[in-house]
């Protein structure tokens, strides 16, 4: 069976050379005589794998030494809780930008711990744009501002990160390593691995060390950043295999020219698709032009019937998972680092044929 072009929003396509390397090493990791899945997380072989993964991620994102890099579990959704529990006192105040479903879920979890002030919202236009956030909108007692850097479901993305007087927390689950971020503009970054870094099961947290260590005793050990940092993310058994695969992805990206090169390729891929949308009378892009994501491209067709026919036809030609999220409908093409330009070219050609036949 042939591999298809997988446009899934997550878990999503991984670079083929990474999968091939993992396949070669699956039964017998070099020097270990067993699979990474069978190794002790305390073994020197795995310690090396984890240390190299962290070192390569630090290189890729130019992460300064005063930031801890944590390899955790529980997905980005667990960070919705860990962020407030570690960065604000119980009953304290935090500022949240409401730019979509995940942003709302993050705020809902923070509400269990303190007071949430929604400083901006793009709900009025079905989350199709990124509102501007200025410092005067932030309550003076806010422990931090939380943003969702890329809105996976709606296909919108911050082009520049807001500059405010309180610590900035960014959920970069669906855009980390897809464009260049200046880590020093953020105080905490978190991301589930399954969009642009590796398999599900691993969550990466990059946090300024000076911000952690103030969590109250009520915070469970597993949810305490300082404790996880002190234990080198091995307070308990880490998601070993996911860390290993993410490590292979990091090494591959370095080899390919790093994040700047990924950003260039993603601009090329998304540019091709947005140009097709702009030139079409049948397909309509969902996101406002100034807020378009280079990772998730969302668009609609005039009817549910045409949408279903488009998805069905794409699947038959080896382009899968193009159906939009159930919350918004339409089409979503996710173009993470693992999606080659050939997949996007094939999609655009199909869109042109489909428009000729159905326009
Ligand atoms: C996918 C996603 C999440 C949820 O991630 P889980 O790892 O499934 O908890 C949160 N935020 C964003 C921006 C996402 O894309």
GROMACS .gro file of N, CA, C and O in nm, residues 174-226:
model
  212
  174UNK      N    1   0.028   2.413   1.772
  174UNK     CA    2   0.018   2.387   1.628
  174UNK      C    3   0.105   2.478   1.542
  174UNK      O    4   0.089   2.482   1.421
  175UNK      N    5   0.197   2.552   1.604
  175UNK     CA    6   0.287   2.633   1.520
  175UNK      C    7   0.432   2.629   1.565
  175UNK      O    8   0.520   2.680   1.495
  176UNK      N    9   0.461   2.563   1.678
  176UNK     CA   10   0.599   2.551   1.724
  176UNK      C   11   0.681   2.482   1.614
  176UNK      O   12   0.632   2.389   1.550
  177UNK      N   13   0.797   2.533   1.586
  177UNK     CA   14   0.888   2.481   1.483
  177UNK      C   15   0.836   2.500   1.340
  177UNK      O   16   0.900   2.459   1.244
  178UNK      N   17   0.719   2.564   1.327
  178UNK     CA   18   0.665   2.589   1.194
  178UNK      C   19   0.696   2.731   1.149
  178UNK      O   20   0.680   2.766   1.032
  179UNK      N   21   0.734   2.813   1.243
  179UNK     CA   22   0.781   2.948   1.213
  179UNK      C   23   0.877   2.988   1.324
  179UNK      O   24   0.879   2.928   1.430
  180UNK      N   25   0.958   3.090   1.297
  180UNK     CA   26   1.058   3.131   1.395
  180UNK      C   27   0.990   3.210   1.507
  180UNK      O   28   0.917   3.305   1.480
  181UNK      N   29   1.010   3.168   1.629
  181UNK     CA   30   0.965   3.244   1.746
  181UNK      C   31   1.087   3.288   1.825
  181UNK      O   32   1.182   3.210   1.840
  182UNK      N   33   1.084   3.410   1.874
  182UNK     CA   34   1.188   3.456   1.965
  182UNK      C   35   1.142   3.414   2.106
  182UNK      O   36   1.051   3.474   2.162
  183UNK      N   37   1.206   3.309   2.157
  183UNK     CA   38   1.164   3.252   2.286
  183UNK      C   39   1.164   3.359   2.395
  183UNK      O   40   1.077   3.358   2.484
  184UNK      N   41   1.255   3.455   2.386
  184UNK     CA   42   1.265   3.555   2.493
  184UNK      C   43   1.144   3.650   2.495
  184UNK      O   44   1.126   3.724   2.590
  185UNK      N   45   1.061   3.646   2.390
  185UNK     CA   46   0.938   3.727   2.392
  185UNK      C   47   0.829   3.659   2.476
  185UNK      O   48   0.727   3.720   2.506
  186UNK      N   49   0.853   3.532   2.510
  186UNK     CA   50   0.756   3.457   2.591
  186UNK      C   51   0.819   3.422   2.724
  186UNK      O   52   0.940   3.409   2.736
  187UNK      N   53   0.734   3.403   2.825
  187UNK     CA   54   0.784   3.356   2.954
  187UNK      C   55   0.756   3.208   2.970
  187UNK      O   56   0.827   3.139   3.044
  188UNK      N   57   0.654   3.161   2.902
  188UNK     CA   58   0.625   3.018   2.901
  188UNK      C   59   0.562   2.981   2.767
  188UNK      O   60   0.472   3.050   2.719
  189UNK      N   61   0.617   2.875   2.708
  189UNK     CA   62   0.561   2.821   2.583
  189UNK      C   63   0.523   2.676   2.611
  189UNK      O   64   0.599   2.605   2.677
  190UNK      N   65   0.407   2.634   2.566
  190UNK     CA   66   0.378   2.490   2.574
  190UNK      C   67   0.321   2.441   2.442
  190UNK      O   68   0.263   2.519   2.366
  191UNK      N   69   0.338   2.312   2.417
  191UNK     CA   70   0.291   2.255   2.291
  191UNK      C   71   0.282   2.104   2.303
  191UNK      O   72   0.376   2.039   2.348
  192UNK      N   73   0.168   2.049   2.263
  192UNK     CA   74   0.156   1.905   2.247
  192UNK      C   75   0.240   1.867   2.126
  192UNK      O   76   0.247   1.941   2.029
  193UNK      N   77   0.304   1.750   2.133
  193UNK     CA   78   0.398   1.714   2.025
  193UNK      C   79   0.330   1.672   1.896
  193UNK      O   80   0.389   1.682   1.789
  194UNK      N   81   0.203   1.630   1.906
  194UNK     CA   82   0.144   1.555   1.795
  194UNK      C   83   0.106   1.636   1.672
  194UNK      O   84   0.055   1.582   1.575
  195UNK      N   85   0.131   1.769   1.676
  195UNK     CA   86   0.103   1.847   1.556
  195UNK      C   87   0.230   1.865   1.473
  195UNK      O   88   0.231   1.836   1.355
  196UNK      N   89   0.334   1.913   1.537
  196UNK     CA   90   0.451   1.946   1.455
  196UNK      C   91   0.582   1.891   1.509
  196UNK      O   92   0.689   1.929   1.461
  197UNK      N   93   0.577   1.802   1.609
  197UNK     CA   94   0.704   1.756   1.668
  197UNK      C   95   0.719   1.606   1.673
  197UNK      O   96   0.832   1.557   1.677
  198UNK      N   97   0.610   1.531   1.678
  198UNK     CA   98   0.624   1.387   1.694
  198UNK      C   99   0.492   1.321   1.726
  198UNK      O  100   0.387   1.376   1.694
  199UNK      N  101   0.496   1.206   1.790
  199UNK     CA  102   0.371   1.137   1.823
  199UNK      C  103   0.302   1.200   1.944
  199UNK      O  104   0.365   1.273   2.021
  200UNK      N  105   0.175   1.167   1.963
  200UNK     CA  106   0.103   1.209   2.082
  200UNK      C  107   0.169   1.147   2.205
  200UNK      O  108   0.241   1.048   2.195
  201UNK      N  109   0.147   1.208   2.319
  201UNK     CA  110   0.200   1.153   2.445
  201UNK      C  111   0.305   1.242   2.507
  201UNK      O  112   0.328   1.237   2.627
  202UNK      N  113   0.370   1.324   2.426
  202UNK     CA  114   0.471   1.417   2.476
  202UNK      C  115   0.418   1.560   2.469
  202UNK      O  116   0.356   1.598   2.370
  203UNK      N  117   0.440   1.635   2.575
  203UNK     CA  118   0.408   1.778   2.576
  203UNK      C  119   0.535   1.854   2.613
  203UNK      O  120   0.597   1.823   2.715
  204UNK      N  121   0.573   1.950   2.532
  204UNK     CA  122   0.693   2.027   2.558
  204UNK      C  123   0.655   2.157   2.629
  204UNK      O  124   0.561   2.225   2.588
  205UNK      N  125   0.727   2.188   2.737
  205UNK     CA  126   0.708   2.316   2.806
  205UNK      C  127   0.844   2.385   2.812
  205UNK      O  128   0.945   2.324   2.848
  206UNK      N  129   0.846   2.511   2.772
  206UNK     CA  130   0.968   2.592   2.776
  206UNK      C  131   0.935   2.709   2.869
  206UNK      O  132   0.846   2.789   2.837
  207UNK      N  133   1.000   2.714   2.983
  207UNK     CA  134   0.958   2.813   3.083
  207UNK      C  135   1.078   2.883   3.146
  207UNK      O  136   1.180   2.821   3.174
  208UNK      N  137   1.063   3.011   3.165
  208UNK     CA  138   1.165   3.091   3.230
  208UNK      C  139   1.181   3.041   3.374
  208UNK      O  140   1.083   3.033   3.448
  209UNK      N  141   1.303   3.006   3.410
  209UNK     CA  142   1.325   2.943   3.540
  209UNK      C  143   1.281   3.033   3.656
  209UNK      O  144   1.233   2.985   3.758
  210UNK      N  145   1.295   3.164   3.639
  210UNK     CA  146   1.262   3.256   3.749
  210UNK      C  147   1.111   3.257   3.780
  210UNK      O  148   1.069   3.308   3.883
  211UNK      N  149   1.033   3.200   3.689
  211UNK     CA  150   0.887   3.204   3.705
  211UNK      C  151   0.835   3.085   3.786
  211UNK      O  152   0.721   3.086   3.833
  212UNK      N  153   0.915   2.980   3.799
  212UNK     CA  154   0.865   2.859   3.864
  212UNK      C  155   0.922   2.845   4.006
  212UNK      O  156   1.015   2.916   4.043
  213UNK      N  157   0.861   2.754   4.082
  213UNK     CA  158   0.908   2.732   4.219
  213UNK      C  159   0.823   2.803   4.322
  213UNK      O  160   0.852   2.803   4.441
  214UNK      N  161   0.714   2.866   4.275
  214UNK     CA  162   0.629   2.939   4.370
  214UNK      C  163   0.493   2.873   4.387
  214UNK      O  164   0.404   2.926   4.454
  215UNK      N  165   0.476   2.754   4.330
  215UNK     CA  166   0.346   2.686   4.339
  215UNK      C  167   0.317   2.646   4.482
  215UNK      O  168   0.407   2.609   4.557
  216UNK      N  169   0.189   2.652   4.520
  216UNK     CA  170   0.152   2.617   4.657
  216UNK      C  171   0.157   2.465   4.676
  216UNK      O  172   0.159   2.389   4.579
  217UNK      N  173   0.155   2.422   4.802
  217UNK     CA  174   0.159   2.280   4.836
  217UNK      C  175   0.039   2.202   4.785
  217UNK      O  176   0.042   2.081   4.774
  218UNK      N  177  -0.067   2.276   4.755
  218UNK     CA  178  -0.188   2.211   4.704
  218UNK      C  179  -0.169   2.153   4.565
  218UNK      O  180  -0.246   2.068   4.522
  219UNK      N  181  -0.071   2.206   4.493
  219UNK     CA  182  -0.050   2.161   4.355
  219UNK      C  183   0.011   2.021   4.355
  219UNK      O  184   0.116   2.000   4.415
  220UNK      N  185  -0.056   1.925   4.289
  220UNK     CA  186  -0.002   1.789   4.286
  220UNK      C  187   0.140   1.786   4.228
  220UNK      O  188   0.173   1.865   4.139
  221UNK      N  189   0.220   1.694   4.279
  221UNK     CA  190   0.361   1.685   4.236
  221UNK      C  191   0.374   1.676   4.085
  221UNK      O  192   0.456   1.748   4.025
  222UNK      N  193   0.293   1.592   4.023
  222UNK     CA  194   0.305   1.574   3.878
  222UNK      C  195   0.275   1.702   3.800
  222UNK      O  196   0.309   1.715   3.683
  223UNK      N  197   0.204   1.794   3.863
  223UNK     CA  198   0.164   1.917   3.794
  223UNK      C  199   0.250   2.037   3.834
  223UNK      O  200   0.216   2.151   3.804
  224UNK      N  201   0.361   2.008   3.905
  224UNK     CA  202   0.446   2.115   3.955
  224UNK      C  203   0.569   2.131   3.864
  224UNK      O  204   0.652   2.041   3.855
  225UNK      N  205   0.579   2.247   3.797
  225UNK     CA  206   0.690   2.268   3.703
  225UNK      C  207   0.827   2.256   3.771
  225UNK      O  208   0.919   2.197   3.716
  226UNK      N  209   0.839   2.315   3.890
  226UNK     CA  210   0.970   2.317   3.955
  226UNK      C  211   1.017   2.175   3.987
  226UNK      O  212   1.134   2.140   3.967
   0.00000   0.00000   0.00000
